[in-house]
PDB file of C-alpha atoms and ligand atoms in Angstrom:
ATOM      1  CA  UNK A   1     -17.341   2.006  33.410  1.00  0.00           C
ATOM      2  CA  UNK A   2     -15.856  -1.025  35.149  1.00  0.00           C
ATOM      3  CA  UNK A   3     -13.082  -3.047  33.616  1.00  0.00           C
ATOM      4  CA  UNK A   4     -11.238  -6.161  34.681  1.00  0.00           C
ATOM      5  CA  UNK A   5      -8.175  -3.975  35.244  1.00  0.00           C
ATOM      6  CA  UNK A   6      -9.979  -1.652  37.682  1.00  0.00           C
ATOM      7  CA  UNK A   7     -12.238  -3.740  39.905  1.00  0.00           C
ATOM      8  CA  UNK A   8     -14.935  -2.036  41.942  1.00  0.00           C
ATOM      9  CA  UNK A   9     -13.500  -0.485  45.070  1.00  0.00           C
ATOM     10  CA  UNK A  10     -15.037  -1.153  48.473  1.00  0.00           C
ATOM     11  CA  UNK A  11     -16.046   2.479  48.748  1.00  0.00           C
ATOM     12  CA  UNK A  12     -17.718   2.383  45.324  1.00  0.00           C
ATOM     13  CA  UNK A  13     -19.731  -0.667  46.304  1.00  0.00           C
ATOM     14  CA  UNK A  14     -20.683   0.778  49.685  1.00  0.00           C
ATOM     15  CA  UNK A  15     -21.931   3.959  48.038  1.00  0.00           C
ATOM     16  CA  UNK A  16     -23.782   2.034  45.334  1.00  0.00           C
ATOM     17  CA  UNK A  17     -25.556  -0.162  47.886  1.00  0.00           C
ATOM     18  CA  UNK A  18     -26.557   2.925  49.862  1.00  0.00           C
ATOM     19  CA  UNK A  19     -27.786   4.715  46.707  1.00  0.00           C
ATOM     20  CA  UNK A  20     -29.723   1.622  45.626  1.00  0.00           C
ATOM     21  CA  UNK A  21     -31.381   1.407  49.032  1.00  0.00           C
ATOM     22  CA  UNK A  22     -32.305   5.112  48.918  1.00  0.00           C
ATOM     23  CA  UNK A  23     -33.795   4.623  45.478  1.00  0.00           C
ATOM     24  CA  UNK A  24     -35.784   1.621  46.730  1.00  0.00           C
ATOM     25  CA  UNK A  25     -37.212   3.537  49.700  1.00  0.00           C
ATOM     26  CA  UNK A  26     -38.866   5.987  47.286  1.00  0.00           C
ATOM     27  CA  UNK A  27     -41.080   3.138  46.104  1.00  0.00           C
ATOM     28  CA  UNK A  28     -42.159   2.006  49.541  1.00  0.00           C
ATOM     29  CA  UNK A  29     -45.867   2.631  49.907  1.00  0.00           C
ATOM     30  CA  UNK A  30     -46.554   1.363  46.401  1.00  0.00           C
ATOM     31  CA  UNK A  31     -47.560  -2.184  45.572  1.00  0.00           C
ATOM     32  CA  UNK A  32     -49.291  -4.650  47.857  1.00  0.00           C
ATOM     33  CA  UNK A  33     -48.218  -7.500  50.080  1.00  0.00           C
ATOM     34  CA  UNK A  34     -49.375 -10.929  48.872  1.00  0.00           C
ATOM     35  CA  UNK A  35     -52.831 -11.533  50.282  1.00  0.00           C
ATOM     36  CA  UNK A  36     -53.864 -14.726  48.505  1.00  0.00           C
ATOM     37  CA  UNK A  37     -51.933 -16.505  51.269  1.00  0.00           C
ATOM     38  CA  UNK A  38     -53.668 -14.934  54.289  1.00  0.00           C
ATOM     39  CA  UNK A  39     -50.668 -15.159  56.632  1.00  0.00           C
ATOM     40  CA  UNK A  40     -48.508 -13.194  54.168  1.00  0.00           C
ATOM     41  CA  UNK A  41     -50.981 -10.312  54.194  1.00  0.00           C
ATOM     42  CA  UNK A  42     -49.729  -9.435  57.693  1.00  0.00           C
ATOM     43  CA  UNK A  43     -46.242  -8.424  56.479  1.00  0.00           C
ATOM     44  CA  UNK A  44     -45.168  -4.802  56.990  1.00  0.00           C
ATOM     45  CA  UNK A  45     -45.047  -3.311  53.452  1.00  0.00           C
ATOM     46  CA  UNK A  46     -42.598  -0.576  54.508  1.00  0.00           C
ATOM     47  CA  UNK A  47     -39.682  -2.943  55.006  1.00  0.00           C
ATOM     48  CA  UNK A  48     -36.690  -2.897  52.680  1.00  0.00           C
ATOM     49  CA  UNK A  49     -33.275  -4.463  53.020  1.00  0.00           C
ATOM     50  CA  UNK A  50     -30.367  -5.101  50.684  1.00  0.00           C
ATOM     51  CA  UNK A  51     -27.302  -7.237  51.316  1.00  0.00           C
ATOM     52  CA  UNK A  52     -24.420  -7.495  48.856  1.00  0.00           C
ATOM     53  CA  UNK A  53     -21.621 -10.014  49.286  1.00  0.00           C
ATOM     54  CA  UNK A  54     -18.546  -9.813  47.103  1.00  0.00           C
ATOM     55  CA  UNK A  55     -15.902 -12.196  45.880  1.00  0.00           C
ATOM     56  CA  UNK A  56     -13.356 -10.500  48.113  1.00  0.00           C
ATOM     57  CA  UNK A  57     -15.388 -11.546  51.159  1.00  0.00           C
ATOM     58  CA  UNK A  58     -17.004  -8.210  51.986  1.00  0.00           C
ATOM     59  CA  UNK A  59     -20.607  -7.918  53.047  1.00  0.00           C
ATOM     60  CA  UNK A  60     -22.599  -4.684  52.687  1.00  0.00           C
ATOM     61  CA  UNK A  61     -25.964  -4.409  54.411  1.00  0.00           C
ATOM     62  CA  UNK A  62     -28.521  -1.603  54.498  1.00  0.00           C
ATOM     63  CA  UNK A  63     -32.019  -1.694  56.001  1.00  0.00           C
ATOM     64  CA  UNK A  64     -34.004  -4.784  56.970  1.00  0.00           C
ATOM     65  CA  UNK A  65     -31.409  -7.390  56.079  1.00  0.00           C
ATOM     66  CA  UNK A  66     -31.882  -9.430  59.257  1.00  0.00           C
ATOM     67  CA  UNK A  67     -35.659  -9.667  59.191  1.00  0.00           C
ATOM     68  CA  UNK A  68     -36.698 -13.274  58.558  1.00  0.00           C
ATOM     69  CA  UNK A  69     -39.188 -13.883  55.763  1.00  0.00           C
ATOM     70  CA  UNK A  70     -40.493 -16.920  53.899  1.00  0.00           C
ATOM     71  CA  UNK A  71     -38.616 -17.901  50.768  1.00  0.00           C
ATOM     72  CA  UNK A  72     -41.694 -18.720  48.673  1.00  0.00           C
ATOM     73  CA  UNK A  73     -40.632 -19.011  45.037  1.00  0.00           C
ATOM     74  CA  UNK A  74     -36.988 -18.225  45.745  1.00  0.00           C
ATOM     75  CA  UNK A  75     -36.886 -21.764  47.162  1.00  0.00           C
ATOM     76  CA  UNK A  76     -37.646 -23.092  43.661  1.00  0.00           C
ATOM     77  CA  UNK A  77     -34.048 -22.290  42.696  1.00  0.00           C
ATOM     78  CA  UNK A  78     -32.746 -24.228  45.683  1.00  0.00           C
ATOM     79  CA  UNK A  79     -35.057 -27.132  44.894  1.00  0.00           C
ATOM     80  CA  UNK A  80     -33.789 -27.159  41.324  1.00  0.00           C
ATOM     81  CA  UNK A  81     -30.132 -27.277  42.361  1.00  0.00           C
ATOM     82  CA  UNK A  82     -30.987 -30.073  44.789  1.00  0.00           C
ATOM     83  CA  UNK A  83     -32.842 -32.031  42.086  1.00  0.00           C
ATOM     84  CA  UNK A  84     -29.976 -31.540  39.610  1.00  0.00           C
ATOM     85  CA  UNK A  85     -27.483 -32.747  42.194  1.00  0.00           C
ATOM     86  CA  UNK A  86     -29.518 -35.804  43.181  1.00  0.00           C
ATOM     87  CA  UNK A  87     -30.956 -36.842  39.828  1.00  0.00           C
ATOM     88  CA  UNK A  88     -28.995 -35.118  37.068  1.00  0.00           C
ATOM     89  CA  UNK A  89     -30.170 -32.700  34.389  1.00  0.00           C
ATOM     90  CA  UNK A  90     -31.473 -35.353  32.008  1.00  0.00           C
ATOM     91  CA  UNK A  91     -34.019 -36.744  34.444  1.00  0.00           C
ATOM     92  CA  UNK A  92     -35.071 -33.359  35.754  1.00  0.00           C
ATOM     93  CA  UNK A  93     -35.588 -31.867  32.313  1.00  0.00           C
ATOM     94  CA  UNK A  94     -37.475 -34.919  31.127  1.00  0.00           C
ATOM     95  CA  UNK A  95     -40.085 -33.818  33.685  1.00  0.00           C
ATOM     96  CA  UNK A  96     -40.008 -30.003  33.367  1.00  0.00           C
ATOM     97  CA  UNK A  97     -39.063 -27.807  30.422  1.00  0.00           C
ATOM     98  CA  UNK A  98     -36.785 -24.788  30.131  1.00  0.00           C
ATOM     99  CA  UNK A  99     -39.041 -22.280  28.385  1.00  0.00           C
ATOM    100  CA  UNK A 100     -40.569 -19.078  29.761  1.00  0.00           C
ATOM    101  CA  UNK A 101     -44.368 -19.053  29.849  1.00  0.00           C
ATOM    102  CA  UNK A 102     -45.357 -15.391  29.599  1.00  0.00           C
ATOM    103  CA  UNK A 103     -48.141 -16.316  32.041  1.00  0.00           C
ATOM    104  CA  UNK A 104     -48.488 -15.708  35.755  1.00  0.00           C
ATOM    105  CA  UNK A 105     -46.566 -18.056  38.053  1.00  0.00           C
ATOM    106  CA  UNK A 106     -49.625 -20.052  39.084  1.00  0.00           C
ATOM    107  CA  UNK A 107     -51.320 -20.296  35.693  1.00  0.00           C
ATOM    108  CA  UNK A 108     -52.709 -23.639  34.561  1.00  0.00           C
ATOM    109  CA  UNK A 109     -53.290 -22.694  30.940  1.00  0.00           C
ATOM    110  CA  UNK A 110     -50.062 -23.926  29.315  1.00  0.00           C
ATOM    111  CA  UNK A 111     -50.441 -27.357  30.899  1.00  0.00           C
ATOM    112  CA  UNK A 112     -53.369 -27.828  28.581  1.00  0.00           C
ATOM    113  CA  UNK A 113     -52.228 -25.953  25.499  1.00  0.00           C
ATOM    114  CA  UNK A 114     -48.474 -26.712  25.413  1.00  0.00           C
ATOM    115  CA  UNK A 115     -48.239 -30.412  26.201  1.00  0.00           C
ATOM    116  CA  UNK A 116     -48.489 -32.005  29.600  1.00  0.00           C
ATOM    117  CA  UNK A 117     -45.196 -31.039  31.154  1.00  0.00           C
ATOM    118  CA  UNK A 118     -44.740 -27.717  32.947  1.00  0.00           C
ATOM    119  CA  UNK A 119     -42.725 -25.318  30.841  1.00  0.00           C
ATOM    120  CA  UNK A 120     -40.069 -24.531  33.464  1.00  0.00           C
ATOM    121  CA  UNK A 121     -39.126 -25.299  37.085  1.00  0.00           C
ATOM    122  CA  UNK A 122     -39.750 -21.742  38.354  1.00  0.00           C
ATOM    123  CA  UNK A 123     -43.507 -21.642  37.819  1.00  0.00           C
ATOM    124  CA  UNK A 124     -45.635 -23.327  40.476  1.00  0.00           C
ATOM    125  CA  UNK A 125     -46.514 -26.312  38.282  1.00  0.00           C
ATOM    126  CA  UNK A 126     -42.824 -26.821  37.480  1.00  0.00           C
ATOM    127  CA  UNK A 127     -41.715 -26.683  41.105  1.00  0.00           C
ATOM    128  CA  UNK A 128     -44.504 -29.034  42.187  1.00  0.00           C
ATOM    129  CA  UNK A 129     -43.459 -31.497  39.459  1.00  0.00           C
ATOM    130  CA  UNK A 130     -39.811 -31.170  40.525  1.00  0.00           C
ATOM    131  CA  UNK A 131     -40.734 -31.795  44.147  1.00  0.00           C
ATOM    132  CA  UNK A 132     -42.761 -34.849  43.118  1.00  0.00           C
ATOM    133  CA  UNK A 133     -39.809 -36.225  41.151  1.00  0.00           C
ATOM    134  CA  UNK A 134     -37.410 -35.684  44.036  1.00  0.00           C
ATOM    135  CA  UNK A 135     -39.723 -37.409  46.538  1.00  0.00           C
ATOM    136  CA  UNK A 136     -40.789 -40.259  44.270  1.00  0.00           C
ATOM    137  CA  UNK A 137     -37.149 -40.997  43.464  1.00  0.00           C
ATOM    138  CA  UNK A 138     -36.522 -41.692  47.125  1.00  0.00           C
ATOM    139  CA  UNK A 139     -35.422 -38.409  48.664  1.00  0.00           C
ATOM    140  CA  UNK A 140     -37.198 -37.211  51.786  1.00  0.00           C
ATOM    141  CA  UNK A 141     -38.118 -33.567  52.314  1.00  0.00           C
ATOM    142  CA  UNK A 142     -35.739 -33.664  55.287  1.00  0.00           C
ATOM    143  CA  UNK A 143     -32.872 -34.463  52.863  1.00  0.00           C
ATOM    144  CA  UNK A 144     -33.610 -31.168  51.122  1.00  0.00           C
ATOM    145  CA  UNK A 145     -33.429 -29.358  54.464  1.00  0.00           C
ATOM    146  CA  UNK A 146     -30.060 -30.958  55.272  1.00  0.00           C
ATOM    147  CA  UNK A 147     -28.825 -29.864  51.836  1.00  0.00           C
ATOM    148  CA  UNK A 148     -29.967 -26.292  52.588  1.00  0.00           C
ATOM    149  CA  UNK A 149     -28.166 -26.318  55.926  1.00  0.00           C
ATOM    150  CA  UNK A 150     -24.924 -27.168  54.144  1.00  0.00           C
ATOM    151  CA  UNK A 151     -25.505 -24.703  51.344  1.00  0.00           C
ATOM    152  CA  UNK A 152     -26.509 -21.742  53.509  1.00  0.00           C
ATOM    153  CA  UNK A 153     -24.031 -22.681  56.214  1.00  0.00           C
ATOM    154  CA  UNK A 154     -26.442 -22.570  59.108  1.00  0.00           C
ATOM    155  CA  UNK A 155     -28.626 -24.862  61.089  1.00  0.00           C
ATOM    156  CA  UNK A 156     -31.416 -25.508  61.729  1.00  0.00           C
ATOM    157  CA  UNK A 157     -33.336 -24.377  58.684  1.00  0.00           C
ATOM    158  CA  UNK A 158     -36.720 -23.327  60.033  1.00  0.00           C
ATOM    159  CA  UNK A 159     -40.158 -22.954  58.570  1.00  0.00           C
ATOM    160  CA  UNK A 160     -42.839 -20.415  59.379  1.00  0.00           C
ATOM    161  CA  UNK A 161     -45.574 -22.728  60.619  1.00  0.00           C
ATOM    162  CA  UNK A 162     -48.296 -20.069  60.328  1.00  0.00           C
ATOM    163  CA  UNK A 163     -47.539 -19.384  56.650  1.00  0.00           C
ATOM    164  CA  UNK A 164     -47.245 -23.102  55.895  1.00  0.00           C
ATOM    165  CA  UNK A 165     -50.655 -23.838  57.409  1.00  0.00           C
ATOM    166  CA  UNK A 166     -52.238 -20.799  55.815  1.00  0.00           C
ATOM    167  CA  UNK A 167     -51.053 -21.797  52.355  1.00  0.00           C
ATOM    168  CA  UNK A 168     -51.961 -25.436  52.859  1.00  0.00           C
ATOM    169  CA  UNK A 169     -55.487 -24.410  53.828  1.00  0.00           C
ATOM    170  CA  UNK A 170     -55.970 -22.020  50.932  1.00  0.00           C
ATOM    171  CA  UNK A 171     -53.747 -23.536  48.228  1.00  0.00           C
ATOM    172  CA  UNK A 172     -56.521 -24.846  46.000  1.00  0.00           C
ATOM    173  CA  UNK A 173     -54.964 -23.503  42.834  1.00  0.00           C
ATOM    174  CA  UNK A 174     -51.710 -25.340  43.518  1.00  0.00           C
ATOM    175  CA  UNK A 175     -53.744 -28.431  44.386  1.00  0.00           C
ATOM    176  CA  UNK A 176     -55.523 -28.106  41.026  1.00  0.00           C
ATOM    177  CA  UNK A 177     -52.195 -27.830  39.181  1.00  0.00           C
ATOM    178  CA  UNK A 178     -50.941 -30.936  40.943  1.00  0.00           C
ATOM    179  CA  UNK A 179     -54.002 -33.100  40.265  1.00  0.00           C
ATOM    180  CA  UNK A 180     -54.147 -31.873  36.687  1.00  0.00           C
ATOM    181  CA  UNK A 181     -50.561 -33.058  36.226  1.00  0.00           C
ATOM    182  CA  UNK A 182     -51.316 -36.327  37.999  1.00  0.00           C
ATOM    183  CA  UNK A 183     -54.162 -37.044  35.600  1.00  0.00           C
ATOM    184  CA  UNK A 184     -51.755 -36.451  32.703  1.00  0.00           C
ATOM    185  CA  UNK A 185     -49.169 -38.827  34.164  1.00  0.00           C
ATOM    186  CA  UNK A 186     -46.623 -36.071  34.928  1.00  0.00           C
ATOM    187  CA  UNK A 187     -46.956 -36.533  38.697  1.00  0.00           C
ATOM    188  CA  UNK A 188     -46.577 -39.961  40.232  1.00  0.00           C
ATOM    189  CA  UNK A 189     -47.574 -41.426  43.557  1.00  0.00           C
ATOM    190  CA  UNK A 190     -48.836 -39.415  46.483  1.00  0.00           C
ATOM    191  CA  UNK A 191     -49.969 -35.961  45.348  1.00  0.00           C
ATOM    192  CA  UNK A 192     -50.852 -34.733  48.843  1.00  0.00           C
ATOM    193  CA  UNK A 193     -47.379 -35.647  50.102  1.00  0.00           C
ATOM    194  CA  UNK A 194     -45.864 -33.670  47.223  1.00  0.00           C
ATOM    195  CA  UNK A 195     -48.082 -30.664  47.932  1.00  0.00           C
ATOM    196  CA  UNK A 196     -47.302 -30.779  51.626  1.00  0.00           C
ATOM    197  CA  UNK A 197     -43.570 -30.716  50.870  1.00  0.00           C
ATOM    198  CA  UNK A 198     -44.090 -27.886  48.357  1.00  0.00           C
ATOM    199  CA  UNK A 199     -45.984 -25.773  50.913  1.00  0.00           C
ATOM    200  CA  UNK A 200     -43.337 -26.483  53.535  1.00  0.00           C
ATOM    201  CA  UNK A 201     -40.613 -25.482  51.108  1.00  0.00           C
ATOM    202  CA  UNK A 202     -42.348 -22.165  50.388  1.00  0.00           C
ATOM    203  CA  UNK A 203     -42.511 -21.395  54.121  1.00  0.00           C
ATOM    204  CA  UNK A 204     -38.765 -21.869  54.768  1.00  0.00           C
ATOM    205  CA  UNK A 205     -37.397 -18.833  56.568  1.00  0.00           C
ATOM    206  CA  UNK A 206     -34.381 -16.888  55.362  1.00  0.00           C
ATOM    207  CA  UNK A 207     -33.078 -13.340  55.394  1.00  0.00           C
ATOM    208  CA  UNK A 208     -31.396 -11.090  52.826  1.00  0.00           C
ATOM    209  CA  UNK A 209     -27.957 -12.271  53.967  1.00  0.00           C
ATOM    210  CA  UNK A 210     -28.804 -15.900  53.156  1.00  0.00           C
ATOM    211  CA  UNK A 211     -29.878 -14.900  49.670  1.00  0.00           C
ATOM    212  CA  UNK A 212     -26.727 -12.846  49.064  1.00  0.00           C
ATOM    213  CA  UNK A 213     -24.639 -15.820  50.197  1.00  0.00           C
ATOM    214  CA  UNK A 214     -26.443 -18.161  47.807  1.00  0.00           C
ATOM    215  CA  UNK A 215     -26.286 -15.593  44.983  1.00  0.00           C
ATOM    216  CA  UNK A 216     -22.525 -15.303  45.440  1.00  0.00           C
ATOM    217  CA  UNK A 217     -22.189 -19.099  45.413  1.00  0.00           C
ATOM    218  CA  UNK A 218     -23.884 -19.156  42.002  1.00  0.00           C
ATOM    219  CA  UNK A 219     -21.734 -16.208  40.873  1.00  0.00           C
ATOM    220  CA  UNK A 220     -18.674 -18.305  41.781  1.00  0.00           C
ATOM    221  CA  UNK A 221     -19.907 -21.350  39.857  1.00  0.00           C
ATOM    222  CA  UNK A 222     -20.783 -23.321  42.982  1.00  0.00           C
ATOM    223  CA  UNK A 223     -17.964 -22.421  45.367  1.00  0.00           C
ATOM    224  CA  UNK A 224     -18.917 -21.621  48.935  1.00  0.00           C
ATOM    225  CA  UNK A 225     -18.062 -17.942  49.543  1.00  0.00           C
ATOM    226  CA  UNK A 226     -16.925 -18.664  53.106  1.00  0.00           C
ATOM    227  CA  UNK A 227     -14.909 -21.850  52.709  1.00  0.00           C
ATOM    228  CA  UNK A 228     -14.067 -21.911  49.001  1.00  0.00           C
ATOM    229  CA  UNK A 229     -15.323 -25.515  48.890  1.00  0.00           C
ATOM    230  CA  UNK A 230     -17.097 -26.622  45.697  1.00  0.00           C
ATOM    231  CA  UNK A 231     -20.723 -27.160  46.766  1.00  0.00           C
ATOM    232  CA  UNK A 232     -22.517 -27.285  43.414  1.00  0.00           C
ATOM    233  CA  UNK A 233     -21.628 -28.550  39.986  1.00  0.00           C
ATOM    234  CA  UNK A 234     -20.535 -25.575  37.810  1.00  0.00           C
ATOM    235  CA  UNK A 235     -22.612 -26.836  34.878  1.00  0.00           C
ATOM    236  CA  UNK A 236     -25.713 -27.054  37.099  1.00  0.00           C
ATOM    237  CA  UNK A 237     -24.989 -23.482  38.207  1.00  0.00           C
ATOM    238  CA  UNK A 238     -24.888 -22.271  34.619  1.00  0.00           C
ATOM    239  CA  UNK A 239     -28.204 -24.016  33.885  1.00  0.00           C
ATOM    240  CA  UNK A 240     -29.837 -22.469  36.922  1.00  0.00           C
ATOM    241  CA  UNK A 241     -28.501 -18.965  36.173  1.00  0.00           C
ATOM    242  CA  UNK A 242     -29.743 -19.173  32.601  1.00  0.00           C
ATOM    243  CA  UNK A 243     -33.207 -20.109  33.826  1.00  0.00           C
ATOM    244  CA  UNK A 244     -33.075 -17.256  36.333  1.00  0.00           C
ATOM    245  CA  UNK A 245     -32.476 -14.894  33.397  1.00  0.00           C
ATOM    246  CA  UNK A 246     -35.304 -16.271  31.261  1.00  0.00           C
ATOM    247  CA  UNK A 247     -37.881 -17.261  33.898  1.00  0.00           C
ATOM    248  CA  UNK A 248     -36.782 -15.930  37.305  1.00  0.00           C
ATOM    249  CA  UNK A 249     -39.007 -12.864  37.507  1.00  0.00           C
ATOM    250  CA  UNK A 250     -42.179 -14.554  36.274  1.00  0.00           C
ATOM    251  CA  UNK A 251     -43.843 -12.816  33.357  1.00  0.00           C
ATOM    252  CA  UNK A 252     -41.708  -9.697  33.722  1.00  0.00           C
ATOM    253  CA  UNK A 253     -38.445 -11.559  33.157  1.00  0.00           C
ATOM    254  CA  UNK A 254     -37.939  -9.845  29.792  1.00  0.00           C
ATOM    255  CA  UNK A 255     -38.394  -6.326  31.110  1.00  0.00           C
ATOM    256  CA  UNK A 256     -36.221  -7.122  34.133  1.00  0.00           C
ATOM    257  CA  UNK A 257     -33.485  -8.497  31.865  1.00  0.00           C
ATOM    258  CA  UNK A 258     -33.430  -5.232  29.942  1.00  0.00           C
ATOM    259  CA  UNK A 259     -33.554  -2.918  32.942  1.00  0.00           C
ATOM    260  CA  UNK A 260     -31.416  -4.839  35.430  1.00  0.00           C
ATOM    261  CA  UNK A 261     -29.552  -7.523  33.498  1.00  0.00           C
ATOM    262  CA  UNK A 262     -28.756  -9.834  36.405  1.00  0.00           C
ATOM    263  CA  UNK A 263     -29.874 -13.435  36.902  1.00  0.00           C
ATOM    264  CA  UNK A 264     -32.512 -13.207  39.639  1.00  0.00           C
ATOM    265  CA  UNK A 265     -35.356 -15.087  41.296  1.00  0.00           C
ATOM    266  CA  UNK A 266     -38.141 -13.554  43.306  1.00  0.00           C
ATOM    267  CA  UNK A 267     -40.748 -14.874  45.735  1.00  0.00           C
ATOM    268  CA  UNK A 268     -44.076 -13.512  46.930  1.00  0.00           C
ATOM    269  CA  UNK A 269     -42.635 -13.207  50.442  1.00  0.00           C
ATOM    270  CA  UNK A 270     -40.741 -10.184  49.047  1.00  0.00           C
ATOM    271  CA  UNK A 271     -37.354 -11.808  48.580  1.00  0.00           C
ATOM    272  CA  UNK A 272     -35.109 -11.567  45.518  1.00  0.00           C
ATOM    273  CA  UNK A 273     -31.832 -13.387  45.030  1.00  0.00           C
ATOM    274  CA  UNK A 274     -29.605 -11.941  42.292  1.00  0.00           C
ATOM    275  CA  UNK A 275     -25.996 -12.047  41.202  1.00  0.00           C
ATOM    276  CA  UNK A 276     -23.371 -10.612  38.908  1.00  0.00           C
ATOM    277  CA  UNK A 277     -21.240 -13.397  37.457  1.00  0.00           C
ATOM    278  CA  UNK A 278     -17.793 -13.600  39.036  1.00  0.00           C
ATOM    279  CA  UNK A 279     -18.456 -10.471  41.074  1.00  0.00           C
ATOM    280  CA  UNK A 280     -21.127 -10.482  43.722  1.00  0.00           C
ATOM    281  CA  UNK A 281     -24.324 -11.904  45.181  1.00  0.00           C
ATOM    282  CA  UNK A 282     -27.350  -9.851  46.246  1.00  0.00           C
ATOM    283  CA  UNK A 283     -30.188 -10.560  48.655  1.00  0.00           C
ATOM    284  CA  UNK A 284     -33.166  -8.208  48.790  1.00  0.00           C
ATOM    285  CA  UNK A 285     -36.238  -8.128  50.951  1.00  0.00           C
ATOM    286  CA  UNK A 286     -39.274  -5.885  50.591  1.00  0.00           C
ATOM    287  CA  UNK A 287     -42.708  -7.500  50.839  1.00  0.00           C
ATOM    288  CA  UNK A 288     -44.899  -5.112  48.825  1.00  0.00           C
ATOM    289  CA  UNK A 289     -45.273  -6.636  45.356  1.00  0.00           C
ATOM    290  CA  UNK A 290     -46.050  -5.357  41.880  1.00  0.00           C
ATOM    291  CA  UNK A 291     -48.915  -6.818  39.875  1.00  0.00           C
ATOM    292  CA  UNK A 292     -46.722  -9.668  38.614  1.00  0.00           C
ATOM    293  CA  UNK A 293     -45.803 -10.737  42.158  1.00  0.00           C
ATOM    294  CA  UNK A 294     -42.265  -9.336  42.266  1.00  0.00           C
ATOM    295  CA  UNK A 295     -41.027  -7.172  45.127  1.00  0.00           C
ATOM    296  CA  UNK A 296     -41.660  -3.664  43.802  1.00  0.00           C
ATOM    297  CA  UNK A 297     -39.143  -1.657  45.811  1.00  0.00           C
ATOM    298  CA  UNK A 298     -36.808  -4.647  45.636  1.00  0.00           C
ATOM    299  CA  UNK A 299     -36.705  -4.615  41.843  1.00  0.00           C
ATOM    300  CA  UNK A 300     -36.158  -0.834  41.819  1.00  0.00           C
ATOM    301  CA  UNK A 301     -33.317  -1.250  44.300  1.00  0.00           C
ATOM    302  CA  UNK A 302     -31.662  -3.835  42.093  1.00  0.00           C
ATOM    303  CA  UNK A 303     -32.090  -1.690  39.025  1.00  0.00           C
ATOM    304  CA  UNK A 304     -30.240   1.157  40.711  1.00  0.00           C
ATOM    305  CA  UNK A 305     -27.499  -1.156  41.983  1.00  0.00           C
ATOM    306  CA  UNK A 306     -26.997  -2.561  38.513  1.00  0.00           C
ATOM    307  CA  UNK A 307     -26.711   0.926  37.007  1.00  0.00           C
ATOM    308  CA  UNK A 308     -24.389   2.219  39.719  1.00  0.00           C
ATOM    309  CA  UNK A 309     -21.929  -0.659  39.389  1.00  0.00           C
ATOM    310  CA  UNK A 310     -22.450  -1.413  35.703  1.00  0.00           C
ATOM    311  CA  UNK A 311     -23.582  -4.943  36.489  1.00  0.00           C
ATOM    312  CA  UNK A 312     -25.798  -5.631  33.473  1.00  0.00           C
ATOM    313  CA  UNK A 313     -24.512  -8.831  31.900  1.00  0.00           C
ATOM    314  CA  UNK A 314     -23.974  -7.124  28.570  1.00  0.00           C
ATOM    315  CA  UNK A 315     -22.088  -4.165  29.993  1.00  0.00           C
ATOM    316  CA  UNK A 316     -18.833  -3.683  31.855  1.00  0.00           C
ATOM    317  CA  UNK A 317     -15.497  -5.473  31.414  1.00  0.00           C
ATOM    318  CA  UNK A 318     -14.605  -3.412  28.376  1.00  0.00           C
TER     319      UNK A 318
HETATM  320  N1  LIG B   1     -46.155 -20.304  47.808  1.00  0.00           N
HETATM  321  C1  LIG B   1     -46.434 -19.497  46.658  1.00  0.00           C
HETATM  322  C2  LIG B   1     -47.426 -20.188  45.755  1.00  0.00           C
HETATM  323  O1  LIG B   1     -47.354 -21.377  45.596  1.00  0.00           O
HETATM  324  C3  LIG B   1     -45.156 -19.260  45.916  1.00  0.00           C
HETATM  325  C4  LIG B   1     -45.388 -18.401  44.710  1.00  0.00           C
HETATM  326  C5  LIG B   1     -44.377 -17.328  44.515  1.00  0.00           C
HETATM  327  O2  LIG B   1     -43.558 -16.983  45.354  1.00  0.00           O
HETATM  328  N2  LIG B   1     -44.474 -16.745  43.362  1.00  0.00           N
HETATM  329  O3  LIG B   1     -48.276 -19.558  45.201  1.00  0.00           O
END
């Protein structure tokens, strides 16, 4: 068991990342790539990559860590930190709640049965409402991209045009969520502009290294892993990490919390960003999903990593 007195050695981490990857590969061939966005259905389901970045500045990579993929719902975390930075927690959480839904990420049901406001910023309705707030309060979508360039430390941030167009053409459920919220007064102004920005956001390209970098920034309460500069407010980071625990893995967040015990956020592109507080950041990519829309091999890989390094938030350090 780890303790503060005996931090994980480089060799231990390297072996754990390798073992986690091997575990993940056993699940390749199960699950399905997202096909409700036609362009995503073309992804190769046999891909798997894991990148771990540590506080001491080491980076461990195995597998498809340099393959670009679309962020999809992982971008909801980045949108939330941007909204918190620009508008503050009070205004953001006047628009979206902080409660898990127990429903699928694109469900409309709670908008009708649980009041008008989306229950949290990590379901589609919540991210669309957050995007609407950000835009209607005067930020342009390009401001969000500039913010991402600074945060991820690279430029330009690119989008996958094919996936963007495919989702825009077929995104009737998201369009329904948006107009439903507009009719209830939750969304203001130009709904199509909000949806366009939301679809663009989902199609932003990243790789597992970007996600590990961002995970480590959250693990360090907002400090940039490369420069040490404070990029995000530590309180905002704690809010975001808490929501990742309760809502980050859709309607399997509870099971994931028990099995893995790391704040995490997944996307239907196959990405997962995760972290261990004060220790490390993880980026995973594997596009075949389980029935809840989480990367199947990706979640198994994380589970093994957590076990191997005792990363569950209620274990270790004793
Ligand atoms: N673009 C996807 C959607 O809106 C994002 C969902 C996800 O990654 N869970 O349905």
